[in-house]
Amino acid sequence: MQYSLPKLEFDYKALEPHIDALTMEIHYSKHHQTYVDNLNKVLAQYPELANKPLPDLLKNLNRLELPEADKTALRNHAGGHLNHSFFWQIMGPKKQIDSQLTREIENKYHSLGDFRDAFAAAALSHFGSGWTWLVRGATGELNIYSTPNQNSPYLTGDTPLIGLDVWEHAYYLKYQNRRADYIQAWWLVLKLL
Ligand code: MN
């Protein structure tokens, strides 16, 4: 099985002015495509892994008997493909509020505003490239944390509910070093809340 870019449900310019069209185009058609290509390259050596769902593959990565370099390649590129596919799904020009998730967030974090503050603080304080997540843990609890590089929450058995790409490639053209401004703008294109 060969992986490919998922269809984008909106135009590159649909998230303007919050996420600019050129960033969307490069992010989707170049950065994401590279993760897909490199994922296919490493899986071509392991046909027995090629049909496993990527979340399962990542969850069990440390138990696989592969050279460390190939485990790293899978962590980076299976993670990169999953993370970006998820990111495109949760953003859009129109809100599609998830009221169940909203209620759960309000129960745990007191209010959506307090949740946004906690999530933004995690995203802002993450050093270097990576992602900030709201996840559901194995026992159902919600949790906010950041991961480096393309590390997926599935690596530790968690399920992503919300994820924000804080690599500079996600915002540098429009926001340069102003990650805080990017985070604030991103809430406006996150469909779920
Ligand atoms: Mn990215």
Short mmCIF file of N, CA and C and ligand atoms in Angstrom, two decimals:
data_model
loop_
_atom_site.label_atom_id
_atom_site.label_comp_id
_atom_site.label_asym_id
_atom_site.label_seq_id
_atom_site.Cartn_x
_atom_site.Cartn_y
_atom_site.Cartn_z
N MET A 1 0.83 -1.20 0.00
CA MET A 1 0.00 0.00 0.00
C MET A 1 0.87 1.25 0.00
N GLN A 2 0.53 2.16 -0.86
CA GLN A 2 1.25 3.43 -0.95
C GLN A 2 0.39 4.52 -0.32
N TYR A 3 0.99 5.30 0.55
CA TYR A 3 0.25 6.43 1.11
C TYR A 3 0.29 7.60 0.14
N SER A 4 -0.73 8.45 0.23
CA SER A 4 -0.76 9.66 -0.61
C SER A 4 -1.38 10.79 0.20
N LEU A 5 -1.24 11.99 -0.32
CA LEU A 5 -1.82 13.15 0.36
C LEU A 5 -3.34 13.00 0.44
N PRO A 6 -3.92 13.27 1.60
CA PRO A 6 -5.39 13.26 1.68
C PRO A 6 -5.92 14.49 0.95
N LYS A 7 -7.16 14.36 0.47
CA LYS A 7 -7.76 15.52 -0.20
C LYS A 7 -7.98 16.64 0.82
N LEU A 8 -7.61 17.84 0.43
CA LEU A 8 -7.84 19.00 1.28
C LEU A 8 -9.29 19.47 1.07
N GLU A 9 -10.02 19.66 2.16
CA GLU A 9 -11.45 19.97 2.05
C GLU A 9 -11.73 21.46 1.82
N PHE A 10 -10.67 22.25 1.71
CA PHE A 10 -10.88 23.69 1.49
C PHE A 10 -9.76 24.22 0.59
N ASP A 11 -9.99 25.38 -0.02
CA ASP A 11 -8.97 26.00 -0.87
C ASP A 11 -7.83 26.53 -0.04
N TYR A 12 -6.68 26.68 -0.69
CA TYR A 12 -5.52 27.24 0.03
C TYR A 12 -5.84 28.59 0.66
N LYS A 13 -6.71 29.34 -0.02
CA LYS A 13 -6.96 30.71 0.48
C LYS A 13 -8.13 30.76 1.47
N ALA A 14 -8.74 29.61 1.75
CA ALA A 14 -9.97 29.61 2.56
C ALA A 14 -9.75 30.05 4.00
N LEU A 15 -8.53 29.93 4.49
CA LEU A 15 -8.28 30.27 5.90
C LEU A 15 -7.71 31.69 6.06
N GLU A 16 -7.61 32.41 4.94
CA GLU A 16 -7.17 33.81 4.99
C GLU A 16 -8.14 34.61 5.85
N PRO A 17 -7.70 35.63 6.57
CA PRO A 17 -6.32 36.12 6.67
C PRO A 17 -5.53 35.42 7.78
N HIS A 18 -6.14 34.43 8.44
CA HIS A 18 -5.51 33.87 9.64
C HIS A 18 -4.34 32.96 9.28
N ILE A 19 -4.57 32.10 8.29
CA ILE A 19 -3.50 31.29 7.71
C ILE A 19 -3.47 31.65 6.23
N ASP A 20 -2.35 32.16 5.76
CA ASP A 20 -2.29 32.68 4.39
C ASP A 20 -2.18 31.55 3.36
N ALA A 21 -2.62 31.87 2.14
CA ALA A 21 -2.71 30.87 1.07
C ALA A 21 -1.35 30.27 0.71
N LEU A 22 -0.30 31.08 0.68
CA LEU A 22 1.01 30.54 0.28
C LEU A 22 1.52 29.56 1.34
N THR A 23 1.34 29.90 2.61
CA THR A 23 1.73 28.96 3.67
C THR A 23 0.96 27.65 3.52
N MET A 24 -0.36 27.75 3.29
CA MET A 24 -1.16 26.52 3.12
C MET A 24 -0.65 25.70 1.95
N GLU A 25 -0.38 26.37 0.83
CA GLU A 25 0.05 25.63 -0.36
C GLU A 25 1.38 24.91 -0.13
N ILE A 26 2.34 25.63 0.43
CA ILE A 26 3.66 25.02 0.64
C ILE A 26 3.58 23.93 1.72
N HIS A 27 2.81 24.22 2.76
CA HIS A 27 2.71 23.29 3.88
C HIS A 27 2.10 21.97 3.43
N TYR A 28 1.02 22.07 2.67
CA TYR A 28 0.31 20.87 2.21
C TYR A 28 1.05 20.18 1.05
N SER A 29 1.36 20.94 0.01
CA SER A 29 1.85 20.29 -1.22
C SER A 29 3.34 19.98 -1.18
N LYS A 30 4.09 20.63 -0.30
CA LYS A 30 5.53 20.35 -0.22
C LYS A 30 5.89 19.62 1.08
N HIS A 31 5.62 20.26 2.22
CA HIS A 31 6.03 19.64 3.49
C HIS A 31 5.30 18.31 3.71
N HIS A 32 3.98 18.34 3.61
CA HIS A 32 3.24 17.09 3.87
C HIS A 32 3.61 16.03 2.84
N GLN A 33 3.73 16.43 1.58
CA GLN A 33 4.10 15.46 0.53
C GLN A 33 5.43 14.79 0.84
N THR A 34 6.37 15.53 1.40
CA THR A 34 7.67 14.95 1.72
C THR A 34 7.55 13.87 2.80
N TYR A 35 6.69 14.13 3.80
CA TYR A 35 6.48 13.08 4.82
C TYR A 35 5.86 11.84 4.17
N VAL A 36 4.92 12.03 3.27
CA VAL A 36 4.29 10.90 2.58
C VAL A 36 5.34 10.12 1.78
N ASP A 37 6.15 10.83 1.02
CA ASP A 37 7.16 10.17 0.18
C ASP A 37 8.15 9.38 1.03
N ASN A 38 8.60 9.99 2.12
CA ASN A 38 9.59 9.30 2.96
C ASN A 38 8.97 8.14 3.73
N LEU A 39 7.70 8.27 4.08
CA LEU A 39 7.00 7.14 4.71
C LEU A 39 6.93 5.97 3.74
N ASN A 40 6.55 6.24 2.49
CA ASN A 40 6.47 5.17 1.50
C ASN A 40 7.84 4.53 1.27
N LYS A 41 8.88 5.35 1.32
CA LYS A 41 10.23 4.84 1.10
C LYS A 41 10.62 3.84 2.19
N VAL A 42 10.36 4.19 3.43
CA VAL A 42 10.78 3.28 4.51
C VAL A 42 9.88 2.04 4.54
N LEU A 43 8.58 2.21 4.27
CA LEU A 43 7.67 1.04 4.31
C LEU A 43 7.94 0.08 3.15
N ALA A 44 8.53 0.59 2.07
CA ALA A 44 8.84 -0.28 0.93
C ALA A 44 9.80 -1.40 1.34
N GLN A 45 10.57 -1.16 2.39
CA GLN A 45 11.50 -2.20 2.88
C GLN A 45 10.81 -3.20 3.79
N TYR A 46 9.61 -2.89 4.25
CA TYR A 46 8.93 -3.74 5.24
C TYR A 46 7.49 -3.99 4.81
N PRO A 47 7.30 -4.84 3.80
CA PRO A 47 5.94 -5.08 3.30
C PRO A 47 4.99 -5.57 4.40
N GLU A 48 5.54 -6.23 5.42
CA GLU A 48 4.68 -6.75 6.50
C GLU A 48 4.11 -5.63 7.36
N LEU A 49 4.71 -4.44 7.28
CA LEU A 49 4.21 -3.30 8.06
C LEU A 49 3.30 -2.39 7.25
N ALA A 50 3.35 -2.56 5.92
CA ALA A 50 2.76 -1.55 5.04
C ALA A 50 1.24 -1.47 5.15
N ASN A 51 0.59 -2.56 5.62
CA ASN A 51 -0.87 -2.53 5.71
C ASN A 51 -1.38 -2.29 7.13
N LYS A 52 -0.45 -2.11 8.07
CA LYS A 52 -0.88 -1.84 9.45
C LYS A 52 -1.34 -0.39 9.57
N PRO A 53 -2.44 -0.15 10.29
CA PRO A 53 -2.85 1.25 10.52
C PRO A 53 -1.70 2.02 11.19
N LEU A 54 -1.48 3.23 10.73
CA LEU A 54 -0.32 3.99 11.25
C LEU A 54 -0.40 4.24 12.76
N PRO A 55 -1.59 4.50 13.33
CA PRO A 55 -1.60 4.67 14.79
C PRO A 55 -1.09 3.43 15.52
N ASP A 56 -1.47 2.24 15.03
CA ASP A 56 -0.99 1.00 15.67
C ASP A 56 0.51 0.84 15.49
N LEU A 57 0.97 1.18 14.30
CA LEU A 57 2.40 1.08 14.01
C LEU A 57 3.20 1.95 14.99
N LEU A 58 2.72 3.17 15.22
CA LEU A 58 3.44 4.08 16.11
C LEU A 58 3.35 3.61 17.57
N LYS A 59 2.17 3.14 17.95
CA LYS A 59 1.99 2.68 19.32
C LYS A 59 2.94 1.53 19.66
N ASN A 60 3.23 0.72 18.66
CA ASN A 60 4.07 -0.46 18.89
C ASN A 60 5.49 -0.30 18.36
N LEU A 61 5.85 0.92 18.03
CA LEU A 61 7.13 1.15 17.36
C LEU A 61 8.32 0.59 18.13
N ASN A 62 8.31 0.80 19.44
CA ASN A 62 9.47 0.36 20.22
C ASN A 62 9.59 -1.15 20.32
N ARG A 63 8.49 -1.84 20.04
CA ARG A 63 8.53 -3.31 20.10
C ARG A 63 8.93 -3.93 18.76
N LEU A 64 9.00 -3.14 17.72
CA LEU A 64 9.36 -3.68 16.40
C LEU A 64 10.86 -3.94 16.35
N GLU A 65 11.20 -5.02 15.67
CA GLU A 65 12.64 -5.33 15.54
C GLU A 65 13.14 -4.75 14.23
N LEU A 66 13.45 -3.47 14.28
CA LEU A 66 13.95 -2.75 13.11
C LEU A 66 15.21 -2.02 13.52
N PRO A 67 16.07 -1.71 12.56
CA PRO A 67 17.22 -0.85 12.86
C PRO A 67 16.72 0.50 13.40
N GLU A 68 17.48 1.06 14.34
CA GLU A 68 17.07 2.33 14.97
C GLU A 68 16.78 3.41 13.92
N ALA A 69 17.58 3.44 12.86
CA ALA A 69 17.40 4.48 11.85
C ALA A 69 16.03 4.37 11.18
N ASP A 70 15.56 3.14 11.00
CA ASP A 70 14.25 2.96 10.37
C ASP A 70 13.11 3.26 11.34
N LYS A 71 13.34 2.96 12.63
CA LYS A 71 12.35 3.36 13.64
C LYS A 71 12.23 4.88 13.67
N THR A 72 13.35 5.55 13.62
CA THR A 72 13.35 7.02 13.62
C THR A 72 12.62 7.53 12.38
N ALA A 73 12.89 6.92 11.24
CA ALA A 73 12.23 7.35 10.00
C ALA A 73 10.71 7.16 10.11
N LEU A 74 10.29 6.05 10.70
CA LEU A 74 8.84 5.82 10.86
C LEU A 74 8.25 6.82 11.85
N ARG A 75 8.96 7.07 12.97
CA ARG A 75 8.46 8.04 13.95
C ARG A 75 8.27 9.40 13.27
N ASN A 76 9.23 9.79 12.45
CA ASN A 76 9.18 11.11 11.81
C ASN A 76 8.14 11.17 10.68
N HIS A 77 8.11 10.17 9.84
CA HIS A 77 7.33 10.29 8.60
C HIS A 77 5.92 9.71 8.72
N ALA A 78 5.75 8.60 9.45
CA ALA A 78 4.37 8.17 9.76
C ALA A 78 3.74 9.24 10.64
N GLY A 79 4.51 9.73 11.61
CA GLY A 79 4.00 10.81 12.46
C GLY A 79 3.68 12.05 11.63
N GLY A 80 4.58 12.43 10.76
CA GLY A 80 4.36 13.63 9.94
C GLY A 80 3.12 13.50 9.07
N HIS A 81 2.92 12.32 8.51
CA HIS A 81 1.73 12.12 7.65
C HIS A 81 0.45 12.15 8.50
N LEU A 82 0.44 11.42 9.61
CA LEU A 82 -0.76 11.40 10.47
C LEU A 82 -1.05 12.78 11.04
N ASN A 83 -0.02 13.43 11.57
CA ASN A 83 -0.22 14.73 12.22
C ASN A 83 -0.81 15.74 11.26
N HIS A 84 -0.24 15.80 10.04
CA HIS A 84 -0.73 16.79 9.08
C HIS A 84 -2.12 16.43 8.56
N SER A 85 -2.38 15.14 8.32
CA SER A 85 -3.71 14.74 7.86
C SER A 85 -4.76 15.17 8.88
N PHE A 86 -4.43 14.98 10.16
CA PHE A 86 -5.33 15.38 11.24
C PHE A 86 -5.50 16.90 11.29
N PHE A 87 -4.38 17.60 11.14
CA PHE A 87 -4.39 19.07 11.20
C PHE A 87 -5.33 19.66 10.14
N TRP A 88 -5.26 19.13 8.91
CA TRP A 88 -6.13 19.67 7.84
C TRP A 88 -7.60 19.39 8.14
N GLN A 89 -7.86 18.29 8.84
CA GLN A 89 -9.26 17.92 9.13
C GLN A 89 -9.91 18.82 10.16
N ILE A 90 -9.13 19.29 11.12
CA ILE A 90 -9.74 20.03 12.24
C ILE A 90 -9.81 21.52 11.96
N MET A 91 -9.26 21.95 10.80
CA MET A 91 -9.33 23.36 10.44
C MET A 91 -10.32 23.54 9.29
N GLY A 92 -10.85 24.76 9.17
CA GLY A 92 -11.72 25.03 8.05
C GLY A 92 -12.27 26.43 8.14
N PRO A 93 -12.87 26.90 7.04
CA PRO A 93 -13.41 28.26 7.01
C PRO A 93 -14.71 28.39 7.81
N LYS A 94 -15.35 27.26 8.12
CA LYS A 94 -16.62 27.32 8.86
C LYS A 94 -16.50 26.50 10.14
N LYS A 95 -17.01 27.04 11.23
CA LYS A 95 -17.03 26.30 12.49
C LYS A 95 -17.94 25.09 12.38
N GLN A 96 -17.49 23.98 12.91
CA GLN A 96 -18.35 22.80 13.07
C GLN A 96 -18.14 22.36 14.51
N ILE A 97 -18.80 23.06 15.40
CA ILE A 97 -18.54 22.91 16.83
C ILE A 97 -18.83 21.47 17.28
N ASP A 98 -17.88 20.92 18.02
CA ASP A 98 -18.07 19.61 18.65
C ASP A 98 -18.56 19.87 20.07
N SER A 99 -19.87 19.76 20.27
CA SER A 99 -20.42 20.19 21.56
C SER A 99 -20.07 19.22 22.68
N GLN A 100 -19.92 17.95 22.35
CA GLN A 100 -19.50 16.97 23.36
C GLN A 100 -18.08 17.29 23.85
N LEU A 101 -17.18 17.54 22.90
CA LEU A 101 -15.80 17.88 23.28
C LEU A 101 -15.77 19.20 24.06
N THR A 102 -16.57 20.16 23.62
CA THR A 102 -16.63 21.44 24.32
C THR A 102 -17.03 21.23 25.78
N ARG A 103 -18.05 20.41 26.01
CA ARG A 103 -18.51 20.15 27.38
C ARG A 103 -17.40 19.49 28.21
N GLU A 104 -16.72 18.53 27.61
CA GLU A 104 -15.63 17.85 28.33
C GLU A 104 -14.52 18.82 28.70
N ILE A 105 -14.19 19.70 27.75
CA ILE A 105 -13.13 20.68 28.00
C ILE A 105 -13.55 21.62 29.12
N GLU A 106 -14.81 22.06 29.08
CA GLU A 106 -15.28 22.97 30.13
C GLU A 106 -15.27 22.29 31.50
N ASN A 107 -15.61 21.00 31.52
CA ASN A 107 -15.56 20.26 32.79
C ASN A 107 -14.15 20.20 33.35
N LYS A 108 -13.19 19.96 32.46
CA LYS A 108 -11.82 19.75 32.95
C LYS A 108 -11.09 21.08 33.18
N TYR A 109 -11.30 22.05 32.28
CA TYR A 109 -10.47 23.27 32.33
C TYR A 109 -11.27 24.50 32.79
N HIS A 110 -12.47 24.29 33.28
CA HIS A 110 -13.32 25.34 33.83
C HIS A 110 -14.07 26.12 32.75
N SER A 111 -13.34 26.58 31.71
CA SER A 111 -14.02 27.29 30.62
C SER A 111 -13.17 27.13 29.36
N LEU A 112 -13.79 27.40 28.20
CA LEU A 112 -13.02 27.34 26.95
C LEU A 112 -11.89 28.34 26.97
N GLY A 113 -12.13 29.51 27.57
CA GLY A 113 -11.08 30.52 27.66
C GLY A 113 -9.89 30.03 28.46
N ASP A 114 -10.16 29.39 29.59
CA ASP A 114 -9.06 28.86 30.41
C ASP A 114 -8.33 27.74 29.66
N PHE A 115 -9.09 26.92 28.93
CA PHE A 115 -8.46 25.87 28.13
C PHE A 115 -7.54 26.49 27.07
N ARG A 116 -8.06 27.50 26.36
CA ARG A 116 -7.24 28.13 25.31
C ARG A 116 -5.97 28.73 25.91
N ASP A 117 -6.08 29.32 27.09
CA ASP A 117 -4.90 29.89 27.74
C ASP A 117 -3.87 28.81 28.05
N ALA A 118 -4.35 27.69 28.58
CA ALA A 118 -3.43 26.61 28.96
C ALA A 118 -2.78 25.99 27.72
N PHE A 119 -3.58 25.82 26.68
CA PHE A 119 -3.08 25.22 25.44
C PHE A 119 -2.07 26.17 24.78
N ALA A 120 -2.42 27.46 24.74
CA ALA A 120 -1.52 28.44 24.11
C ALA A 120 -0.21 28.55 24.90
N ALA A 121 -0.29 28.45 26.23
CA ALA A 121 0.94 28.53 27.03
C ALA A 121 1.85 27.35 26.71
N ALA A 122 1.25 26.16 26.52
CA ALA A 122 2.05 24.98 26.17
C ALA A 122 2.67 25.17 24.78
N ALA A 123 1.89 25.71 23.83
CA ALA A 123 2.38 25.89 22.46
C ALA A 123 3.49 26.94 22.41
N LEU A 124 3.32 27.97 23.22
CA LEU A 124 4.27 29.08 23.20
C LEU A 124 5.59 28.70 23.86
N SER A 125 5.52 27.85 24.88
CA SER A 125 6.73 27.51 25.63
C SER A 125 7.46 26.32 25.02
N HIS A 126 6.87 25.69 23.98
CA HIS A 126 7.56 24.55 23.37
C HIS A 126 8.76 25.07 22.59
N PHE A 127 9.95 24.57 22.91
CA PHE A 127 11.17 25.05 22.27
C PHE A 127 11.40 24.29 20.96
N GLY A 128 11.54 25.05 19.86
CA GLY A 128 11.87 24.43 18.59
C GLY A 128 10.64 23.86 17.90
N SER A 129 10.88 22.91 17.00
CA SER A 129 9.80 22.37 16.18
C SER A 129 8.98 21.34 16.95
N GLY A 130 7.72 21.26 16.63
CA GLY A 130 6.89 20.25 17.27
C GLY A 130 5.43 20.57 17.17
N TRP A 131 4.66 19.94 18.03
CA TRP A 131 3.21 20.07 18.04
C TRP A 131 2.72 20.22 19.47
N THR A 132 1.60 20.91 19.62
CA THR A 132 0.91 20.95 20.90
C THR A 132 -0.43 20.25 20.73
N TRP A 133 -0.78 19.47 21.74
CA TRP A 133 -1.93 18.56 21.62
C TRP A 133 -2.90 18.70 22.78
N LEU A 134 -4.16 18.47 22.49
CA LEU A 134 -5.11 18.01 23.50
C LEU A 134 -5.36 16.56 23.14
N VAL A 135 -5.11 15.66 24.09
CA VAL A 135 -5.26 14.23 23.81
C VAL A 135 -6.24 13.62 24.79
N ARG A 136 -6.72 12.44 24.39
CA ARG A 136 -7.42 11.58 25.32
C ARG A 136 -6.50 10.42 25.67
N GLY A 137 -6.25 10.23 26.94
CA GLY A 137 -5.39 9.14 27.38
C GLY A 137 -6.13 7.82 27.38
N ALA A 138 -5.39 6.76 27.66
CA ALA A 138 -5.94 5.40 27.59
C ALA A 138 -7.12 5.22 28.52
N THR A 139 -7.15 5.93 29.64
CA THR A 139 -8.27 5.78 30.58
C THR A 139 -9.32 6.86 30.39
N GLY A 140 -9.21 7.64 29.29
CA GLY A 140 -10.27 8.56 28.93
C GLY A 140 -10.04 10.01 29.31
N GLU A 141 -9.02 10.26 30.13
CA GLU A 141 -8.82 11.63 30.61
C GLU A 141 -8.23 12.53 29.53
N LEU A 142 -8.56 13.83 29.60
CA LEU A 142 -7.99 14.82 28.68
C LEU A 142 -6.67 15.32 29.23
N ASN A 143 -5.77 15.67 28.32
CA ASN A 143 -4.47 16.16 28.74
C ASN A 143 -3.88 17.06 27.65
N ILE A 144 -3.18 18.10 28.06
CA ILE A 144 -2.48 18.99 27.12
C ILE A 144 -0.98 18.74 27.26
N TYR A 145 -0.30 18.58 26.13
CA TYR A 145 1.17 18.55 26.15
C TYR A 145 1.70 18.82 24.75
N SER A 146 3.00 19.05 24.67
CA SER A 146 3.66 19.23 23.38
C SER A 146 4.59 18.07 23.12
N THR A 147 4.82 17.80 21.82
CA THR A 147 5.78 16.77 21.43
C THR A 147 6.80 17.40 20.48
N PRO A 148 8.04 16.91 20.51
CA PRO A 148 9.04 17.44 19.58
C PRO A 148 8.87 16.86 18.17
N ASN A 149 9.39 17.55 17.20
CA ASN A 149 9.50 17.04 15.83
C ASN A 149 8.12 16.62 15.31
N GLN A 150 8.01 15.39 14.78
CA GLN A 150 6.70 14.91 14.32
C GLN A 150 6.19 13.80 15.24
N ASN A 151 6.65 13.79 16.48
CA ASN A 151 6.21 12.73 17.39
C ASN A 151 4.69 12.80 17.60
N SER A 152 4.05 11.69 17.38
CA SER A 152 2.58 11.61 17.48
C SER A 152 2.18 11.18 18.89
N PRO A 153 1.02 11.65 19.38
CA PRO A 153 0.50 11.15 20.65
C PRO A 153 0.28 9.64 20.63
N TYR A 154 0.06 9.05 19.44
CA TYR A 154 -0.13 7.60 19.38
C TYR A 154 1.10 6.84 19.88
N LEU A 155 2.27 7.46 19.82
CA LEU A 155 3.49 6.80 20.30
C LEU A 155 3.36 6.38 21.76
N THR A 156 2.61 7.17 22.53
CA THR A 156 2.46 6.87 23.95
C THR A 156 1.04 6.38 24.26
N GLY A 157 0.33 5.95 23.23
CA GLY A 157 -0.98 5.34 23.44
C GLY A 157 -2.11 6.33 23.62
N ASP A 158 -1.84 7.63 23.40
CA ASP A 158 -2.89 8.64 23.51
C ASP A 158 -3.54 8.88 22.15
N THR A 159 -4.73 9.46 22.17
CA THR A 159 -5.45 9.77 20.93
C THR A 159 -5.57 11.29 20.80
N PRO A 160 -5.10 11.87 19.69
CA PRO A 160 -5.20 13.31 19.55
C PRO A 160 -6.65 13.77 19.35
N LEU A 161 -7.02 14.85 20.03
CA LEU A 161 -8.34 15.47 19.86
C LEU A 161 -8.22 16.82 19.17
N ILE A 162 -7.14 17.53 19.50
CA ILE A 162 -6.82 18.82 18.89
C ILE A 162 -5.29 18.85 18.76
N GLY A 163 -4.79 19.35 17.63
CA GLY A 163 -3.34 19.44 17.47
C GLY A 163 -2.97 20.69 16.72
N LEU A 164 -1.93 21.35 17.20
CA LEU A 164 -1.45 22.57 16.56
C LEU A 164 0.01 22.40 16.15
N ASP A 165 0.27 22.60 14.87
CA ASP A 165 1.62 22.53 14.32
C ASP A 165 2.36 23.81 14.71
N VAL A 166 3.42 23.68 15.51
CA VAL A 166 4.19 24.87 15.87
C VAL A 166 5.57 24.89 15.21
N TRP A 167 5.77 24.08 14.17
CA TRP A 167 6.97 24.25 13.34
C TRP A 167 6.90 25.63 12.68
N GLU A 168 8.06 26.23 12.50
CA GLU A 168 8.06 27.55 11.85
C GLU A 168 7.45 27.50 10.45
N HIS A 169 7.57 26.35 9.76
CA HIS A 169 7.00 26.29 8.39
C HIS A 169 5.48 26.51 8.40
N ALA A 170 4.85 26.33 9.58
CA ALA A 170 3.40 26.51 9.67
C ALA A 170 2.98 27.97 9.75
N TYR A 171 3.93 28.85 10.06
CA TYR A 171 3.51 30.25 10.28
C TYR A 171 4.52 31.31 9.88
N TYR A 172 5.74 30.93 9.49
CA TYR A 172 6.80 31.92 9.37
C TYR A 172 6.55 32.98 8.30
N LEU A 173 5.96 32.58 7.17
CA LEU A 173 5.76 33.54 6.07
C LEU A 173 4.90 34.72 6.51
N LYS A 174 3.90 34.45 7.30
CA LYS A 174 2.99 35.51 7.72
C LYS A 174 3.35 36.09 9.08
N TYR A 175 3.77 35.24 9.99
CA TYR A 175 3.92 35.69 11.38
C TYR A 175 5.39 35.81 11.82
N GLN A 176 6.33 35.37 10.97
CA GLN A 176 7.76 35.37 11.32
C GLN A 176 7.95 34.77 12.71
N ASN A 177 8.55 35.54 13.64
CA ASN A 177 8.84 34.98 14.97
C ASN A 177 7.66 35.10 15.94
N ARG A 178 6.50 35.55 15.45
CA ARG A 178 5.40 35.85 16.37
C ARG A 178 4.47 34.64 16.54
N ARG A 179 5.00 33.62 17.18
CA ARG A 179 4.22 32.40 17.36
C ARG A 179 2.92 32.68 18.13
N ALA A 180 2.98 33.60 19.08
CA ALA A 180 1.79 33.90 19.89
C ALA A 180 0.66 34.42 19.01
N ASP A 181 1.00 35.25 18.01
CA ASP A 181 -0.04 35.78 17.11
C ASP A 181 -0.64 34.66 16.26
N TYR A 182 0.24 33.76 15.80
CA TYR A 182 -0.22 32.59 15.02
C TYR A 182 -1.19 31.75 15.84
N ILE A 183 -0.84 31.51 17.09
CA ILE A 183 -1.71 30.68 17.95
C ILE A 183 -3.07 31.36 18.12
N GLN A 184 -3.05 32.65 18.37
CA GLN A 184 -4.32 33.36 18.57
C GLN A 184 -5.17 33.33 17.30
N ALA A 185 -4.54 33.48 16.14
CA ALA A 185 -5.29 33.45 14.87
C ALA A 185 -5.83 32.04 14.59
N TRP A 186 -5.08 31.05 15.01
CA TRP A 186 -5.45 29.66 14.70
C TRP A 186 -6.77 29.25 15.35
N TRP A 187 -7.07 29.81 16.55
CA TRP A 187 -8.36 29.48 17.17
C TRP A 187 -9.53 29.82 16.24
N LEU A 188 -9.33 30.81 15.38
CA LEU A 188 -10.43 31.26 14.52
C LEU A 188 -10.67 30.30 13.35
N VAL A 189 -9.69 29.47 13.03
CA VAL A 189 -9.86 28.50 11.94
C VAL A 189 -9.97 27.06 12.45
N LEU A 190 -9.82 26.88 13.75
CA LEU A 190 -10.09 25.56 14.34
C LEU A 190 -11.61 25.37 14.32
N LYS A 191 -12.06 24.33 13.63
CA LYS A 191 -13.50 24.18 13.46
C LYS A 191 -14.21 23.78 14.74
N LEU A 192 -13.53 22.99 15.60
CA LEU A 192 -14.23 22.21 16.62
C LEU A 192 -14.74 23.01 17.81
N LEU A 193 -14.08 24.14 18.11
CA LEU A 193 -14.42 24.87 19.34
C LEU A 193 -14.96 26.27 19.00
MN MN B 1 3.84 21.10 9.40
#
